[in-house]
XYZ file of C-alpha atoms in Angstrom:
315
model
C -55.660 -86.550 62.107
C -53.399 -88.088 59.430
C -53.036 -91.199 61.875
C -56.813 -92.066 62.260
C -57.617 -91.596 58.588
C -54.585 -94.217 58.367
C -56.175 -96.490 60.798
C -59.619 -96.058 59.364
C -58.271 -96.677 56.040
C -55.752 -99.846 56.872
C -59.354 -101.114 58.657
C -61.149 -101.053 55.185
C -58.533 -103.244 53.723
C -58.501 -105.694 56.291
C -62.399 -106.158 56.006
C -61.904 -105.903 52.016
C -59.242 -109.026 52.197
C -61.356 -111.003 54.781
C -64.875 -110.440 52.537
C -63.577 -112.633 49.857
C -64.398 -109.961 47.013
C -62.184 -110.298 43.905
C -58.703 -109.350 43.384
C -59.292 -106.408 41.085
C -62.233 -104.761 43.773
C -59.470 -105.439 46.390
C -56.681 -103.491 44.279
C -59.420 -100.585 44.293
C -59.972 -100.542 47.723
C -56.144 -100.269 48.308
C -56.021 -97.525 46.050
C -59.036 -95.548 47.976
C -57.605 -96.454 51.654
C -53.784 -95.389 50.346
C -55.901 -92.437 48.943
C -57.399 -91.560 51.676
C -54.531 -92.011 54.098
C -51.766 -90.192 52.041
C -53.167 -87.811 49.707
C -52.123 -89.572 46.781
C -52.048 -93.709 46.092
C -48.486 -95.453 45.182
C -49.748 -98.098 43.515
C -53.676 -98.247 41.456
C -54.934 -100.669 38.501
C -55.545 -100.277 35.050
C -58.583 -102.177 33.378
C -58.116 -105.821 33.809
C -56.822 -106.856 30.307
C -55.357 -103.642 29.379
C -51.957 -104.312 28.873
C -50.268 -100.975 29.190
C -47.474 -99.864 27.580
C -46.537 -95.720 27.201
C -47.481 -93.786 29.812
C -47.981 -89.364 29.765
C -48.747 -87.393 32.248
C -50.407 -83.592 32.221
C -51.573 -81.358 31.670
C -52.913 -81.387 35.529
C -52.780 -84.259 37.493
C -53.810 -86.889 34.816
C -52.074 -89.770 33.536
C -52.660 -91.472 30.194
C -51.877 -94.816 29.220
C -51.948 -96.682 25.949
C -52.966 -100.248 25.744
C -50.800 -102.492 23.549
C -53.783 -104.849 22.628
C -56.294 -102.486 21.627
C -54.709 -99.086 21.401
C -57.156 -97.476 23.807
C -55.881 -94.544 25.648
C -56.942 -94.625 29.624
C -56.615 -91.747 31.614
C -56.123 -92.172 35.628
C -56.535 -89.220 38.141
C -53.610 -89.331 40.507
C -55.269 -87.916 43.332
C -57.379 -90.979 43.139
C -56.079 -93.537 41.196
C -59.340 -93.505 39.272
C -59.974 -93.298 35.665
C -61.490 -94.368 32.222
C -61.052 -94.948 28.665
C -61.532 -91.427 27.321
C -60.490 -92.822 23.488
C -60.780 -96.296 22.024
C -58.307 -98.149 19.901
C -58.149 -98.646 16.377
C -57.066 -102.478 17.256
C -53.512 -101.971 16.805
C -51.026 -100.741 19.839
C -51.035 -97.738 21.304
C -47.001 -97.747 22.895
C -45.363 -94.295 23.436
C -47.132 -91.510 24.618
C -46.086 -87.706 24.707
C -48.993 -84.634 25.670
C -48.439 -80.944 24.510
C -49.729 -78.003 25.716
C -52.394 -78.092 23.548
C -54.457 -80.614 24.579
C -53.025 -83.222 22.435
C -51.635 -86.851 22.928
C -49.447 -88.183 20.147
C -49.538 -91.574 20.039
C -46.687 -94.115 18.644
C -48.650 -97.332 16.999
C -46.292 -100.002 17.702
C -46.463 -103.226 14.736
C -49.626 -100.839 12.780
C -46.795 -98.745 11.492
C -48.508 -95.543 11.942
C -49.307 -92.511 14.247
C -52.061 -90.544 15.329
C -53.056 -87.555 17.601
C -55.941 -87.529 20.029
C -57.748 -84.757 21.327
C -57.266 -84.948 25.362
C -61.037 -83.331 25.734
C -62.956 -85.153 23.359
C -61.005 -88.227 22.591
C -61.017 -87.834 19.199
C -58.138 -88.498 16.415
C -57.392 -85.046 14.909
C -54.904 -87.041 12.627
C -53.362 -90.006 11.658
C -50.239 -91.041 9.541
C -49.353 -94.018 8.146
C -45.755 -93.764 8.685
C -44.527 -96.968 6.695
C -45.729 -99.538 4.699
C -42.938 -102.052 5.588
C -43.289 -104.253 8.766
C -42.355 -101.625 11.695
C -42.320 -101.292 15.778
C -42.865 -97.586 16.095
C -42.007 -97.469 19.721
C -41.395 -93.964 21.143
C -42.368 -90.792 20.517
C -40.550 -86.950 21.545
C -41.735 -83.571 21.386
C -39.458 -80.856 21.187
C -40.449 -77.128 20.570
C -41.254 -77.600 16.703
C -41.442 -81.166 15.957
C -42.674 -84.891 17.156
C -40.137 -87.813 16.492
C -40.905 -91.317 16.624
C -38.553 -94.462 16.791
C -38.842 -97.586 15.045
C -37.439 -100.660 16.921
C -37.430 -102.967 13.213
C -36.386 -100.148 10.829
C -33.035 -97.761 11.278
C -35.100 -95.011 10.964
C -36.831 -91.753 13.037
C -40.397 -90.285 12.174
C -40.626 -86.859 12.146
C -43.733 -84.420 12.522
C -42.659 -81.060 11.474
C -45.065 -78.767 13.341
C -46.210 -75.622 12.087
C -47.342 -72.125 13.652
C -49.481 -72.537 16.638
C -48.453 -76.216 16.877
C -50.331 -76.724 13.304
C -50.250 -80.536 11.985
C -48.301 -81.180 9.212
C -49.924 -83.296 6.216
C -47.423 -86.078 6.370
C -44.035 -87.233 8.126
C -40.631 -86.873 6.831
C -38.506 -90.277 7.270
C -34.774 -89.715 9.075
C -32.773 -92.516 7.826
C -30.460 -93.418 11.017
C -26.631 -93.755 9.988
C -23.176 -93.814 11.913
C -22.803 -95.359 14.885
C -25.908 -97.649 15.467
C -26.148 -100.776 13.850
C -29.370 -102.708 13.843
C -29.551 -105.918 15.035
C -31.557 -108.917 15.643
C -34.267 -108.118 18.349
C -35.525 -104.752 19.727
C -33.244 -101.924 18.542
C -33.927 -98.330 18.657
C -36.682 -97.842 21.489
C -37.109 -94.857 23.993
C -36.294 -91.150 23.080
C -35.810 -88.339 24.768
C -33.626 -84.776 23.931
C -30.019 -84.300 25.147
C -29.632 -81.668 27.933
C -28.648 -78.618 25.712
C -31.677 -79.504 23.773
C -29.003 -79.925 20.564
C -29.804 -83.245 20.087
C -31.981 -86.536 20.657
C -31.047 -89.571 22.834
C -32.337 -93.142 22.108
C -31.785 -95.745 23.959
C -31.004 -99.702 21.786
C -33.332 -102.266 24.018
C -30.896 -105.346 22.556
C -27.391 -103.864 22.593
C -27.830 -101.583 25.979
C -26.186 -98.930 23.946
C -27.328 -95.120 24.445
C -26.527 -92.978 21.351
C -26.747 -89.606 20.546
C -29.168 -88.347 17.302
C -28.235 -85.172 15.291
C -32.217 -84.647 14.379
C -31.401 -83.089 10.982
C -29.194 -85.872 9.670
C -29.900 -88.623 11.522
C -26.399 -89.774 12.160
C -26.012 -91.236 15.762
C -22.887 -91.499 18.070
C -22.753 -93.645 20.833
C -23.107 -91.861 24.509
C -19.988 -93.022 26.526
C -21.340 -94.662 29.608
C -18.040 -95.718 30.998
C -18.789 -99.478 29.998
C -22.003 -99.430 31.644
C -25.130 -101.214 29.787
C -28.548 -100.229 29.664
C -29.971 -103.320 28.223
C -33.783 -103.809 27.706
C -33.552 -100.076 27.915
C -37.143 -98.676 27.184
C -38.405 -95.539 28.120
C -36.287 -92.356 28.667
C -37.229 -89.463 30.949
C -35.291 -86.138 30.916
C -34.839 -84.116 33.723
C -32.077 -81.243 33.472
C -28.839 -83.237 33.051
C -30.469 -86.114 34.757
C -31.827 -89.397 32.512
C -34.001 -91.848 33.922
C -33.912 -95.066 31.861
C -36.059 -97.705 32.771
C -34.553 -101.395 32.143
C -38.031 -103.345 31.634
C -37.132 -106.838 32.159
C -34.127 -106.148 34.734
C -37.236 -104.225 37.138
C -35.197 -101.416 37.537
C -34.553 -97.935 36.078
C -31.110 -96.474 35.741
C -30.381 -93.106 36.682
C -27.620 -91.644 34.646
C -26.097 -88.177 34.789
C -24.987 -86.598 31.336
C -23.109 -84.128 30.892
C -24.254 -80.934 29.051
C -23.943 -82.147 25.477
C -25.170 -85.445 26.512
C -21.818 -86.692 24.861
C -20.816 -88.858 28.086
C -22.552 -89.883 31.094
C -22.313 -92.342 34.308
C -24.676 -94.275 35.680
C -25.073 -92.931 39.092
C -27.677 -95.697 40.762
C -30.723 -97.949 39.547
C -33.960 -97.552 41.519
C -35.507 -100.674 41.739
C -39.115 -102.039 43.794
C -40.658 -104.910 44.786
C -43.889 -103.975 43.150
C -42.400 -103.938 39.862
C -43.488 -106.041 37.087
C -41.668 -105.785 33.909
C -42.194 -101.947 33.934
C -41.812 -100.325 30.650
C -41.261 -96.691 30.778
C -41.599 -93.366 33.074
C -43.015 -90.044 33.785
C -43.006 -87.525 36.303
C -45.415 -85.863 38.683
C -43.836 -83.874 41.765
C -41.351 -85.931 43.551
C -42.905 -88.996 42.055
C -42.004 -91.273 38.972
C -44.871 -93.210 37.766
C -44.393 -96.541 35.494
C -46.953 -98.565 34.413
C -45.979 -102.650 34.867
C -46.443 -104.113 31.343
C -46.107 -107.744 32.783
C -44.572 -109.162 29.709
C -43.746 -112.585 31.711
C -47.192 -113.361 32.514
C -49.102 -114.669 29.468
C -52.147 -112.116 28.801
C -56.132 -112.808 29.273
C -58.836 -110.687 29.782
C -59.250 -110.963 33.282
C -55.401 -110.242 33.645
C -54.695 -107.729 36.183
C -52.644 -104.251 35.611
C -51.101 -101.668 37.888
C -49.011 -98.362 37.971
C -46.545 -97.969 40.763
C -45.095 -94.843 42.042
C -41.888 -94.752 43.528
C -39.808 -91.563 44.955
C -37.043 -90.363 42.356
């Protein structure tokens, strides 16, 4: 039966390709054909001109993407690859994203120097936070049990939203200055953020130096994680699964797979995942046995008709 479905899918794709329809329609036809043949597409399109950056997956089989152009939030069904914009952006970027179990999406606001929390059911902004009045690049966010932490690639600081009982949002954010081993320099500094395996500290990657740091979330003191001389240069989004850290190296079109000690003080890059479909992926989220990455296409001049896609690879 699956063989018959696959033959039908391939026949459909050939017809589409020969018909001369626009590229976006061709991509969508490919997605639909693959989904019918295999159950879930391993590549699907985002809206033309979207300029994706962040990704968050769940609750359920849904992925959320932020636009670094408009700040729109797009939701896609991983079973079909189809989706739509559920929340219009403020005209400033939506970069790092994380969902919680309460139907909320936490959004890092990039050059807007802000953060916001979006209701996934309605698309409405529950609360916005102006994190700093200084020039900033609020890049990524991680949720722990009691707080949300945001990185800033321009300023050596973490921004913390302390969550109250039942996940209640605070009135304002708290700044935690970063000190110790990390030294900010020219370019993109602190970027992706994840918890350590023992959940006692946080991990942040510094894109321009390729270093990985442990951060004490209470004091902001950082120590460099010993990677045995390996570099995570161009490090972007981070994903921790057990003691395995997936670190996207965007312009290298690779995912470094790092095996960490329990306390996160040291680790070893055991392999790098690559795929010919990668076109400067920025970050990563997991669903089942797959890793999903949005292609940001930083080396392609963006235009309203520039196509963008999401790629799934096996872990």
